[in-house]
mmCIF file of N, CA, C and O in Angstrom:
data_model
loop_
_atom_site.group_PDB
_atom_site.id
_atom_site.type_symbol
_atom_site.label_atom_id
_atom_site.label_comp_id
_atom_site.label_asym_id
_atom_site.label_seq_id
_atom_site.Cartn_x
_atom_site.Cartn_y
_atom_site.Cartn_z
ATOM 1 N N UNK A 1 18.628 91.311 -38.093
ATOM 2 C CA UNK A 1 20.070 91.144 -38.219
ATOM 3 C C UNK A 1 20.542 91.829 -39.490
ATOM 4 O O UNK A 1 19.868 91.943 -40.513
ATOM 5 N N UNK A 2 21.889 92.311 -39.288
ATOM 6 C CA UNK A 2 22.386 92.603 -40.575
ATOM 7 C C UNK A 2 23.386 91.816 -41.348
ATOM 8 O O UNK A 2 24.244 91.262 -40.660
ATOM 9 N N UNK A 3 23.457 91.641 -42.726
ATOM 10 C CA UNK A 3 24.003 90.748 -43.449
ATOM 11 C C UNK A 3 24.242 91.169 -44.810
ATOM 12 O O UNK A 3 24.296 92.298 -45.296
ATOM 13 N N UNK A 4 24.395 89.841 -45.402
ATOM 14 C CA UNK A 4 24.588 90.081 -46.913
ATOM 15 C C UNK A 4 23.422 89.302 -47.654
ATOM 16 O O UNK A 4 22.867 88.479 -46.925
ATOM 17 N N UNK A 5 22.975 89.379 -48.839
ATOM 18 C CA UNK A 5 22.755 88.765 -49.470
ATOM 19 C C UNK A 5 23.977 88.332 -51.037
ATOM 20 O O UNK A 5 24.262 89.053 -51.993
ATOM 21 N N UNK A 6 24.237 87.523 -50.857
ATOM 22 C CA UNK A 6 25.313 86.271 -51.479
ATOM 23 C C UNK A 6 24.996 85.981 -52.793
ATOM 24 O O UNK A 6 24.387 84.946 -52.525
ATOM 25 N N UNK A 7 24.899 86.073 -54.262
ATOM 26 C CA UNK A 7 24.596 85.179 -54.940
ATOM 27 C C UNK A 7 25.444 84.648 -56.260
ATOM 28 O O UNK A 7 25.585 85.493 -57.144
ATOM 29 N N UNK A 8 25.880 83.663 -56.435
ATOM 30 C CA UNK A 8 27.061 82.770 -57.202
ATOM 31 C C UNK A 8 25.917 82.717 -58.526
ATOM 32 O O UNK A 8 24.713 82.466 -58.488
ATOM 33 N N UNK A 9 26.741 83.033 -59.612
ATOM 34 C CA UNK A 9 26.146 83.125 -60.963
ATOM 35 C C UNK A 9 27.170 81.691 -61.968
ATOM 36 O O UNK A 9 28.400 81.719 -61.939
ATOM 37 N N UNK A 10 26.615 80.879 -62.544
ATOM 38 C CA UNK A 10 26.874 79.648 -62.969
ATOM 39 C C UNK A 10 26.328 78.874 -64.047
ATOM 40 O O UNK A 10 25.128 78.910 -64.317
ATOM 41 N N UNK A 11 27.253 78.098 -64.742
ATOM 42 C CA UNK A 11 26.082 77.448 -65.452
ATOM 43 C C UNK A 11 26.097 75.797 -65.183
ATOM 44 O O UNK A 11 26.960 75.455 -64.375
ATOM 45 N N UNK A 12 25.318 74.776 -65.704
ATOM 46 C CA UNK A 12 24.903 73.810 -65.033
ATOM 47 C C UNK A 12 25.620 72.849 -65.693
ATOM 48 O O UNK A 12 25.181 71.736 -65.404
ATOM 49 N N UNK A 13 26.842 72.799 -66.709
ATOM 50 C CA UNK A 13 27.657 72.169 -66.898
ATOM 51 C C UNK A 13 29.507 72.706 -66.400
ATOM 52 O O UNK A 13 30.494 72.462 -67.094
ATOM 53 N N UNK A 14 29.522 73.346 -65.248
ATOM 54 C CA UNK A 14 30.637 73.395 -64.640
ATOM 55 C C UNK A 14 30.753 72.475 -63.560
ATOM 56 O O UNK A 14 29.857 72.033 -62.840
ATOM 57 N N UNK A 15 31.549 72.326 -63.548
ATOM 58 C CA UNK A 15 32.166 70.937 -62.348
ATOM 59 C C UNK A 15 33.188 71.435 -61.070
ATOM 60 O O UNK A 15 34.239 71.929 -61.480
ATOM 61 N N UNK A 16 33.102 71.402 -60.192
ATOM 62 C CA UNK A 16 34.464 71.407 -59.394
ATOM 63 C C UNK A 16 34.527 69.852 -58.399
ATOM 64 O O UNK A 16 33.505 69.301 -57.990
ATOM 65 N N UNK A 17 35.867 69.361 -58.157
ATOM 66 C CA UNK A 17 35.855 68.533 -57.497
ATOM 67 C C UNK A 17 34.978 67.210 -57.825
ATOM 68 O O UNK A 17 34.841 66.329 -56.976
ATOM 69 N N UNK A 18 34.488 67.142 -58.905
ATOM 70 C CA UNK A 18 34.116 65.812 -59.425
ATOM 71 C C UNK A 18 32.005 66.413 -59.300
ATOM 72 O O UNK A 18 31.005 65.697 -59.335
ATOM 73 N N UNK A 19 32.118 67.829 -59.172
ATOM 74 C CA UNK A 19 30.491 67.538 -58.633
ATOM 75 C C UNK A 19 30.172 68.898 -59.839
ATOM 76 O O UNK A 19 30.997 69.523 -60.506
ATOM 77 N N UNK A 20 28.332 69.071 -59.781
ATOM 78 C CA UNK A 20 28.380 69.885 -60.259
ATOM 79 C C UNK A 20 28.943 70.908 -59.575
ATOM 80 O O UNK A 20 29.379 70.685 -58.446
ATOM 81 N N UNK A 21 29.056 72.591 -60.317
ATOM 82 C CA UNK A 21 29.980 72.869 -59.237
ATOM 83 C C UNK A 21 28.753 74.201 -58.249
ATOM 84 O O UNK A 21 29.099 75.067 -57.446
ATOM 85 N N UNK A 22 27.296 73.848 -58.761
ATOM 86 C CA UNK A 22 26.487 74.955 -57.651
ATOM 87 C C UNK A 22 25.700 74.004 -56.927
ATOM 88 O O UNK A 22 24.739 74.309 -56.220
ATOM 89 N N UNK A 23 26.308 72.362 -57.200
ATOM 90 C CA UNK A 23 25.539 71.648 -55.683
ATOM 91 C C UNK A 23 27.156 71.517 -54.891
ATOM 92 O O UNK A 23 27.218 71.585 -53.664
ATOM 93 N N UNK A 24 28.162 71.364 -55.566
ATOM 94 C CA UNK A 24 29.577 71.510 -54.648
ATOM 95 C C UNK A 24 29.475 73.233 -53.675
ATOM 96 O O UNK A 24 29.814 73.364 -52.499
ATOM 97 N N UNK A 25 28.969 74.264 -54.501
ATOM 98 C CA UNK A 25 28.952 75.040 -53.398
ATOM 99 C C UNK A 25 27.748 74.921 -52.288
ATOM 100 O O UNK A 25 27.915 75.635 -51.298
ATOM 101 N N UNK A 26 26.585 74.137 -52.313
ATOM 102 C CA UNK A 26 25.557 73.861 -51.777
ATOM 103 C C UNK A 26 26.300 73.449 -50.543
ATOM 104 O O UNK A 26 26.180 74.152 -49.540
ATOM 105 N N UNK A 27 27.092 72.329 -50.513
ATOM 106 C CA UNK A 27 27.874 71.619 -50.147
ATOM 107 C C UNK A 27 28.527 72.243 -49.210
ATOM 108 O O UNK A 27 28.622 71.889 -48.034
ATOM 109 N N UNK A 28 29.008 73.221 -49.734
ATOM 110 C CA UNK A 28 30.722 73.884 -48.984
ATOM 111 C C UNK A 28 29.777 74.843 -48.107
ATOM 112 O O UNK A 28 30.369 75.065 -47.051
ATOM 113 N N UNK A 29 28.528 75.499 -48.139
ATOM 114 C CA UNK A 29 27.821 76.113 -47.006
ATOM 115 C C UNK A 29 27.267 75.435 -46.489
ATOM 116 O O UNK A 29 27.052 75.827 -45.342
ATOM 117 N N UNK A 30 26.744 74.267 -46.769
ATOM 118 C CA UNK A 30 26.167 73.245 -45.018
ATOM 119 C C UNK A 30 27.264 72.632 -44.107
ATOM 120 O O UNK A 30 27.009 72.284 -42.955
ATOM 121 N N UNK A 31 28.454 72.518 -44.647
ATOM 122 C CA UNK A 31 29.359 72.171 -44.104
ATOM 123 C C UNK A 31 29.958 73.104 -43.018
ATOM 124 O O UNK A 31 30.573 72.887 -41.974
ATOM 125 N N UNK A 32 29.486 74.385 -43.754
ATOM 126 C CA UNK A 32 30.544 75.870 -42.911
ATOM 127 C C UNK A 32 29.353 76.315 -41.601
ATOM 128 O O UNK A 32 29.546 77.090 -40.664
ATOM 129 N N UNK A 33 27.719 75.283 -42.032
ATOM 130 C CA UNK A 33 27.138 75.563 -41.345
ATOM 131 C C UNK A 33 26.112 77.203 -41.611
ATOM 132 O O UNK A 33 25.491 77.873 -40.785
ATOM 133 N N UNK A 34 26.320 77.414 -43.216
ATOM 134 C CA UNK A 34 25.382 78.565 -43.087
ATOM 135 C C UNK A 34 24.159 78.524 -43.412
ATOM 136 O O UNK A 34 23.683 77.956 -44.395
ATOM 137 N N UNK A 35 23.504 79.237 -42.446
ATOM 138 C CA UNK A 35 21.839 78.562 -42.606
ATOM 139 C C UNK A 35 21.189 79.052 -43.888
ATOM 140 O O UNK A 35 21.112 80.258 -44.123
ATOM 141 N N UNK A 36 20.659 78.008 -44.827
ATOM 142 C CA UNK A 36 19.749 78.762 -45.674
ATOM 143 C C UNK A 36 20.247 79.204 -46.863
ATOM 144 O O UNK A 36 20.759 80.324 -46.849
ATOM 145 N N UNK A 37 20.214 78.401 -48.225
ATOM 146 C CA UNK A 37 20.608 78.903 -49.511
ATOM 147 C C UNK A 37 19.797 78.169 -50.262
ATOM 148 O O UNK A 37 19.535 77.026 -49.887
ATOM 149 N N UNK A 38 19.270 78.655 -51.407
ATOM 150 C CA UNK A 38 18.605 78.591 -52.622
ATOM 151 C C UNK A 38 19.399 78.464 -54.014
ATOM 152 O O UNK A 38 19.864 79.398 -54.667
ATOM 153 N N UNK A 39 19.445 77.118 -54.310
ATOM 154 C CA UNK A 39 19.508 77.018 -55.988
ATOM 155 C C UNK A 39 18.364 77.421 -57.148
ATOM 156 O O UNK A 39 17.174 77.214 -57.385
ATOM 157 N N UNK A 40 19.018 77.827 -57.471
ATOM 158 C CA UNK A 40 17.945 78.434 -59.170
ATOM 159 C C UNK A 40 18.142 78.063 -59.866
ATOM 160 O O UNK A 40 19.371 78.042 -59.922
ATOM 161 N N UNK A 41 17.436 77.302 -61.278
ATOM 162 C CA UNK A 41 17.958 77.291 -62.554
ATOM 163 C C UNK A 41 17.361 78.211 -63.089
ATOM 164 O O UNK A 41 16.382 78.805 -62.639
ATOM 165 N N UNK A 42 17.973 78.412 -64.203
ATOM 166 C CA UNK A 42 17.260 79.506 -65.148
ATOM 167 C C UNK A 42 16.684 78.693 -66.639
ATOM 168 O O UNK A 42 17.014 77.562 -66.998
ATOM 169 N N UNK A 43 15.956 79.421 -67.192
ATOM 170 C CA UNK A 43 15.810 79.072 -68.784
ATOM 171 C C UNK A 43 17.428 79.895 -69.504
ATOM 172 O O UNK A 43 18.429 79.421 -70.041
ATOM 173 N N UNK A 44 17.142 80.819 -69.276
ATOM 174 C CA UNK A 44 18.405 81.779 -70.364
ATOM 175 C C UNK A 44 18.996 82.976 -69.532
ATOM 176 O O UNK A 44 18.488 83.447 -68.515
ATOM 177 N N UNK A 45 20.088 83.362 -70.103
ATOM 178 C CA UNK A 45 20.271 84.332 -69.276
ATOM 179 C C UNK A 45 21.766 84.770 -70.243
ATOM 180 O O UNK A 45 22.263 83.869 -70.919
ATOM 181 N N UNK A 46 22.524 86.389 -70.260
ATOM 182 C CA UNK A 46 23.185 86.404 -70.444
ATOM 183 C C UNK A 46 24.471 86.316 -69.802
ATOM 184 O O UNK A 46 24.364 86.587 -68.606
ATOM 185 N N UNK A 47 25.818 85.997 -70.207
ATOM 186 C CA UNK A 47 27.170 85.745 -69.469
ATOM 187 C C UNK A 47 27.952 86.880 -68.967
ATOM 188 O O UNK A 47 27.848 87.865 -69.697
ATOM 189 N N UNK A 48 28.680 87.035 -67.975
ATOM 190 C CA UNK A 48 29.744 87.933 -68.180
ATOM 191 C C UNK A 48 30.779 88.116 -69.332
ATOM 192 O O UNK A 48 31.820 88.773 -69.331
ATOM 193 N N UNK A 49 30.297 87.470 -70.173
ATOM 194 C CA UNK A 49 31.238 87.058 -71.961
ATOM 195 C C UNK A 49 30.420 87.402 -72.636
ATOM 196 O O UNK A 49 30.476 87.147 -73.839
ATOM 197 N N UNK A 50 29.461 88.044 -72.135
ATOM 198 C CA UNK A 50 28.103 88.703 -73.484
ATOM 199 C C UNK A 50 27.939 87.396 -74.095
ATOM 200 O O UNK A 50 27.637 87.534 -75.281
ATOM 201 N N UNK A 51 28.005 86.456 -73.821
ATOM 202 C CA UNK A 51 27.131 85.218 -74.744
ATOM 203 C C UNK A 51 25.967 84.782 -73.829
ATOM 204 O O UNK A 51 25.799 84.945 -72.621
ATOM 205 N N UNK A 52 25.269 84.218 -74.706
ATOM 206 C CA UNK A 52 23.750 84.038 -74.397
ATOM 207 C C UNK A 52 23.801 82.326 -74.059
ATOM 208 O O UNK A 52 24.216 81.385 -74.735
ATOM 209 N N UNK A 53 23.236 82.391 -72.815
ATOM 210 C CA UNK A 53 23.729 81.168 -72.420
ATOM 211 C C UNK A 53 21.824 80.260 -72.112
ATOM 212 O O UNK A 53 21.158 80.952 -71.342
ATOM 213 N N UNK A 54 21.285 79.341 -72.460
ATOM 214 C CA UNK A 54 19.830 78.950 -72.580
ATOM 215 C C UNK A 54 19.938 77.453 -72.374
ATOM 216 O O UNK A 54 20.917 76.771 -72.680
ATOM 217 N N UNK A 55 18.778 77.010 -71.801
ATOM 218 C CA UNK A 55 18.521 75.600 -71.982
ATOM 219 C C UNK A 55 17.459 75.192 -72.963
ATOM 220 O O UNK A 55 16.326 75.601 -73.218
ATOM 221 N N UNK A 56 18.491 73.927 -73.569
ATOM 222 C CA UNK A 56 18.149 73.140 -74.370
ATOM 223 C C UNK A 56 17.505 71.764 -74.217
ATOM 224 O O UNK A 56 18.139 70.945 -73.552
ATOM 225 N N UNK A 57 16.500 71.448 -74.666
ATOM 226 C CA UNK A 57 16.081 70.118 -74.443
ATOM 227 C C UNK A 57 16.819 68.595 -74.403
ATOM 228 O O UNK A 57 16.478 67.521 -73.907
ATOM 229 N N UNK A 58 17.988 69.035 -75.168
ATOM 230 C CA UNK A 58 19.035 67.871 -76.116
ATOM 231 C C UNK A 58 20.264 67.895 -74.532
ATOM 232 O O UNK A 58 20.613 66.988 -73.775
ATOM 233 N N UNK A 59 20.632 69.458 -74.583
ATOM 234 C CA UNK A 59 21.898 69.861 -73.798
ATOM 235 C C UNK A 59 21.353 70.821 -72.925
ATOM 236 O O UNK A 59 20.666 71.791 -73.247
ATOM 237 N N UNK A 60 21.765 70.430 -71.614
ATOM 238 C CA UNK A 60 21.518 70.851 -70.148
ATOM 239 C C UNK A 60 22.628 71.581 -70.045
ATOM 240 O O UNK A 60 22.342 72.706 -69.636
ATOM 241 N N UNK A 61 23.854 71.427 -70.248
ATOM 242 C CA UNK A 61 24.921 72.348 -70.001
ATOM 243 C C UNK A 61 25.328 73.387 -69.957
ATOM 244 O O UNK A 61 26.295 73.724 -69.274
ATOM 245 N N UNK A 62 24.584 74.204 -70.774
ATOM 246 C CA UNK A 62 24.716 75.531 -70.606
ATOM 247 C C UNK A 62 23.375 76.347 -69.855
ATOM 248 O O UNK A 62 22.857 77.417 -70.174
ATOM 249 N N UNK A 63 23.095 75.565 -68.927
ATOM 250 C CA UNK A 63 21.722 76.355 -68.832
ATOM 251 C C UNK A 63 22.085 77.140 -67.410
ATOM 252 O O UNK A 63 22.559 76.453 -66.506
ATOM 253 N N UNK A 64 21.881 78.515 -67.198
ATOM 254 C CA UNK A 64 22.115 79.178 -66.258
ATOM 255 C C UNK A 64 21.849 78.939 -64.776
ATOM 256 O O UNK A 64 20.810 78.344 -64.489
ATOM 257 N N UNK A 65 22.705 79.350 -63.759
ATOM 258 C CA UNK A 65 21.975 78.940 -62.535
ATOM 259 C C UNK A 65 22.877 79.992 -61.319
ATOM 260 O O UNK A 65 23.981 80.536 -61.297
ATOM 261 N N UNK A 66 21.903 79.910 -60.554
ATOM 262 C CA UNK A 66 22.092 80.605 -59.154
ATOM 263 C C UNK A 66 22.124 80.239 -57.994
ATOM 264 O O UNK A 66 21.005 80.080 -57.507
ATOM 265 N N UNK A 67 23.162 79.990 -57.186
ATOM 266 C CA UNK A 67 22.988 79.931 -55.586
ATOM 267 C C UNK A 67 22.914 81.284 -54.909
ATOM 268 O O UNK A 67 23.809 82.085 -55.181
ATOM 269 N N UNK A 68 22.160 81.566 -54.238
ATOM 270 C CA UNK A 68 22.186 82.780 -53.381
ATOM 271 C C UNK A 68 21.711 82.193 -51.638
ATOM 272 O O UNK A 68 21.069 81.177 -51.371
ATOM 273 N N UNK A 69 22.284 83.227 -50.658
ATOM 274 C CA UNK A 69 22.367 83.230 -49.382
ATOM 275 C C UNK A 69 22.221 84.539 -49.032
ATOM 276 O O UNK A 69 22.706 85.554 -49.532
ATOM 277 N N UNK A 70 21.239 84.329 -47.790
ATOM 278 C CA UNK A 70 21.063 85.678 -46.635
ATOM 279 C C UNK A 70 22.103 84.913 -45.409
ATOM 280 O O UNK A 70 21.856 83.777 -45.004
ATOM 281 N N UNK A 71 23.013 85.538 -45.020
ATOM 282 C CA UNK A 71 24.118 85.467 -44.424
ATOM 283 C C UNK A 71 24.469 86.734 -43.545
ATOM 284 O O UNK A 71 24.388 87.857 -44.043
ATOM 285 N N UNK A 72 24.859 86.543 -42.236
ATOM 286 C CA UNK A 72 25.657 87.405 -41.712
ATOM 287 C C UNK A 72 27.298 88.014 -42.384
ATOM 288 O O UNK A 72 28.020 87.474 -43.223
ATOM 289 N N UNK A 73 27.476 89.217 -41.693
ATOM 290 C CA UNK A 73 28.900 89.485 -42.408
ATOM 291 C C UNK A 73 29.928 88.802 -42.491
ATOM 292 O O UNK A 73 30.681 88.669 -43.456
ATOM 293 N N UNK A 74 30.013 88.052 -40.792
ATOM 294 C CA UNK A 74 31.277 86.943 -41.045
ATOM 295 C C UNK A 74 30.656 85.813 -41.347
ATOM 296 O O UNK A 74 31.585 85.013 -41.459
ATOM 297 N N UNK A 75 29.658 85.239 -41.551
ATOM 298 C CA UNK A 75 29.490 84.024 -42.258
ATOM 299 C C UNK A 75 29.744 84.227 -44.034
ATOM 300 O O UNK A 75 30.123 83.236 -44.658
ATOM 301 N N UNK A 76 29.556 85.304 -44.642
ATOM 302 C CA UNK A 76 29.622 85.299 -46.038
ATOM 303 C C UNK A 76 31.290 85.896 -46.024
ATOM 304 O O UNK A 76 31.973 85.720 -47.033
ATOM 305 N N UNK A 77 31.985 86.741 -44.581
ATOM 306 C CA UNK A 77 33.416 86.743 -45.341
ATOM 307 C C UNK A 77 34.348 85.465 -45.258
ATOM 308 O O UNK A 77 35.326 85.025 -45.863
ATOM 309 N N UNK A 78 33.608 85.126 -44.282
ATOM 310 C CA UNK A 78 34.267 83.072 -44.436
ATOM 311 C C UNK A 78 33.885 82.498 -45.579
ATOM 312 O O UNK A 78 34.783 81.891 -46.162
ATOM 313 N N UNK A 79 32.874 82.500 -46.062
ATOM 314 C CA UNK A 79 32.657 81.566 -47.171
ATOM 315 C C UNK A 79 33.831 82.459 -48.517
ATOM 316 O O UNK A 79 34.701 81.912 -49.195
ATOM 317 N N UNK A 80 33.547 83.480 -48.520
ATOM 318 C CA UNK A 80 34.590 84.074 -49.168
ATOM 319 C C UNK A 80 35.952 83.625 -49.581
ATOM 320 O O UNK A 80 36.588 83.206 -50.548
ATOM 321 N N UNK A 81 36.054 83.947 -48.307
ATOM 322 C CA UNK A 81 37.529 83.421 -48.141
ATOM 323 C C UNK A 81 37.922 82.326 -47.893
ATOM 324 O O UNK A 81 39.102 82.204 -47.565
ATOM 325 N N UNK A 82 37.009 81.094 -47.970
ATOM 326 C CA UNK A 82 37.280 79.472 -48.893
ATOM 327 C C UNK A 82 37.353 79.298 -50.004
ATOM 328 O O UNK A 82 38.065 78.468 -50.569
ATOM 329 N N UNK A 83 36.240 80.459 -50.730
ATOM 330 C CA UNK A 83 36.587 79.957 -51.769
ATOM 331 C C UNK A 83 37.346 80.701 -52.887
ATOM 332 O O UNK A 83 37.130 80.531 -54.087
ATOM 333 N N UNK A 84 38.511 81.780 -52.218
ATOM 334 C CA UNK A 84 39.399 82.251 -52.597
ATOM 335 C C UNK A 84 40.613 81.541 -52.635
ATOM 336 O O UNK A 84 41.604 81.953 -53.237
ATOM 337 N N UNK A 85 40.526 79.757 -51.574
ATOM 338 C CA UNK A 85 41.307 78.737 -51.653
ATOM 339 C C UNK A 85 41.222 77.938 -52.983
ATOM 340 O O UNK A 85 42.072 77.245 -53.543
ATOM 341 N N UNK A 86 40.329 78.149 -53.219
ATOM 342 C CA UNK A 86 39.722 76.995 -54.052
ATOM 343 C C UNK A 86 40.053 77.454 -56.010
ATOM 344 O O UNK A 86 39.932 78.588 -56.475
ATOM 345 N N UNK A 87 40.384 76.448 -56.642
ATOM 346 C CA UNK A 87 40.830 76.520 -57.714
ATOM 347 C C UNK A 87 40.113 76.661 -58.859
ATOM 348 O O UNK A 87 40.340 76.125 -59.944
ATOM 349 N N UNK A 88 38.885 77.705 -58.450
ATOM 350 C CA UNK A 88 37.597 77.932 -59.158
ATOM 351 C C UNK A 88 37.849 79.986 -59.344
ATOM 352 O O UNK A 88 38.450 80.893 -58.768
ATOM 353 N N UNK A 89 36.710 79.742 -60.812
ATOM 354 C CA UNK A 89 36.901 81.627 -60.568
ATOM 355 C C UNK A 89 35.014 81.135 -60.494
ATOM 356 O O UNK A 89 34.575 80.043 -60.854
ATOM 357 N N UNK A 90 34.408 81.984 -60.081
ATOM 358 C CA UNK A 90 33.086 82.185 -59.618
ATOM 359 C C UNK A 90 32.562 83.690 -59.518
ATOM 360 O O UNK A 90 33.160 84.406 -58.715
ATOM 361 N N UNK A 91 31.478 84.267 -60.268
ATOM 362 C CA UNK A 91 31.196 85.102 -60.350
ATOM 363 C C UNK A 91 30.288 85.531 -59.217
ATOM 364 O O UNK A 91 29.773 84.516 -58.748
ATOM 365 N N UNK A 92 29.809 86.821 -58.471
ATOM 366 C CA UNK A 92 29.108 86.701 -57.216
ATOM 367 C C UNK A 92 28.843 88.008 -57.415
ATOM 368 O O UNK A 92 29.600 88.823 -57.944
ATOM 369 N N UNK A 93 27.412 88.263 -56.848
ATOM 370 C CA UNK A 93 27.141 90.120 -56.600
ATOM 371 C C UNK A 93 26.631 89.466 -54.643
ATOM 372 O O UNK A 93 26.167 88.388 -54.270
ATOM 373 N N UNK A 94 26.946 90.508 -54.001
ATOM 374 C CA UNK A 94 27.135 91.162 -52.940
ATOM 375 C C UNK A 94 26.491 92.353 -52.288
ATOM 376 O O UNK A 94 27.012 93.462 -52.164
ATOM 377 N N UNK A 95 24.926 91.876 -51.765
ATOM 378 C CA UNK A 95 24.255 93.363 -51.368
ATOM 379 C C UNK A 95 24.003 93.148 -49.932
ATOM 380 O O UNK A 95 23.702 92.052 -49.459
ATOM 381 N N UNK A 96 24.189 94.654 -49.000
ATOM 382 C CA UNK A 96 24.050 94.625 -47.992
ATOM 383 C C UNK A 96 22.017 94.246 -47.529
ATOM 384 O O UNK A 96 21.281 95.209 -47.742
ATOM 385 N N UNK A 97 21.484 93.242 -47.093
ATOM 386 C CA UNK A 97 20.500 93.318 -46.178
ATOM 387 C C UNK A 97 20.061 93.218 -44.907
ATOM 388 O O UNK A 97 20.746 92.654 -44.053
ATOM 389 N N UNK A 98 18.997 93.697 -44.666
ATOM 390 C CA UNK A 98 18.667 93.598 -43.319
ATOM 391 C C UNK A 98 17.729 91.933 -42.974
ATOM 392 O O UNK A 98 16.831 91.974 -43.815
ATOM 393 N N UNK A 99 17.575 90.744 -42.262
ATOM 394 C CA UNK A 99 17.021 89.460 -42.249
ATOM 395 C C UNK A 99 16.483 89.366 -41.147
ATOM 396 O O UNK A 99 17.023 89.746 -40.108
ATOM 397 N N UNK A 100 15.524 88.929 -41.204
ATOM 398 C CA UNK A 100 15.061 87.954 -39.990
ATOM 399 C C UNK A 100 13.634 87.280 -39.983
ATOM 400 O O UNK A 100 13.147 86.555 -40.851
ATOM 401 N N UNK A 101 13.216 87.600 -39.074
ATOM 402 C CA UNK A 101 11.603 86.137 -39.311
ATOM 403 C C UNK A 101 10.802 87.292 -38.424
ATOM 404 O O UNK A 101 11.066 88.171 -37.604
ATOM 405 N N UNK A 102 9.295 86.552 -39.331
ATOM 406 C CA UNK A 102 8.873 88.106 -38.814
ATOM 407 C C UNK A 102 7.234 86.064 -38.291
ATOM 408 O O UNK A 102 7.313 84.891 -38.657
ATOM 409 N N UNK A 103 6.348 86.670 -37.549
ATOM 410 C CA UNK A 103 5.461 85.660 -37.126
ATOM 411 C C UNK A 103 5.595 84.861 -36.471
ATOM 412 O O UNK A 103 6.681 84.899 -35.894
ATOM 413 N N UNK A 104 4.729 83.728 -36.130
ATOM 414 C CA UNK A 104 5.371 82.370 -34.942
ATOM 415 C C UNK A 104 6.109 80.986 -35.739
ATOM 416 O O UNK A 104 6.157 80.951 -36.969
ATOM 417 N N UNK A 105 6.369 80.468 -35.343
ATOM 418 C CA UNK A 105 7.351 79.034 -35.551
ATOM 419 C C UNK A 105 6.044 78.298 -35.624
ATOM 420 O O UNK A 105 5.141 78.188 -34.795
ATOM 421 N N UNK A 106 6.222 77.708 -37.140
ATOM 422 C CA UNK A 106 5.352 76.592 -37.254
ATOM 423 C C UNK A 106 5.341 75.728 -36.818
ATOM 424 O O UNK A 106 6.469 75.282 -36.604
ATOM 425 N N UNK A 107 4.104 74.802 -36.338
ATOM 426 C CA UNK A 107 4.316 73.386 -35.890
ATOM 427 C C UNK A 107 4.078 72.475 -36.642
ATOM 428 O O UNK A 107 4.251 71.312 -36.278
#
């Protein structure tokens, strides 16, 4: 299949809607029904603000993180375009891939 690969750049003290805000997007794709996304934390990483953003033993809040998705085209321009509703700015890179399952279905 062809698709996108999806991935939301974050750190682990942003909030939307009362939640953190990269298990609120966890959230907003099982709901839309898209199969299959991965949270990341990071140790460090730099910002789109050139600041250096790291986890701390004391403070969790700034510590970097990632949701990414392998998605079809209209499943990632829907998710898109929710959360172009939504009263969040969210950073995202956007690469075209090719997906699928390659072997048998485990039992």
């Amino acid at each position: 299949m062809q698709g996108y690969q999806l991935t939301f750049y974050t750190q682990e003290g942003r909030r939307h809607h009362g939640k953190q805000l990269s298990h609120w997007l966890m959230q907003v794709m099982r709901e839309m029904q898209i199969r299959g996304a991965t949270h990341t934390v990071a140790a460090e990483g730099i910002g789109h603000d050139h600041r250096f953003h790291s986890w701390h033993f004391i403070e969790l809040a700034d510590r970097p993180e990632e949701v990414t998705v392998v998605a079809t085209v209209e499943e990632v321009e829907a998710l898109l375009e929710r959360l172009r509703h939504e009263d969040i700015r969210l950073f995202y890179a956007k690469t075209p891939v090719e997906f699928g399952f390659v072997g048998t279905l485990d039992v």
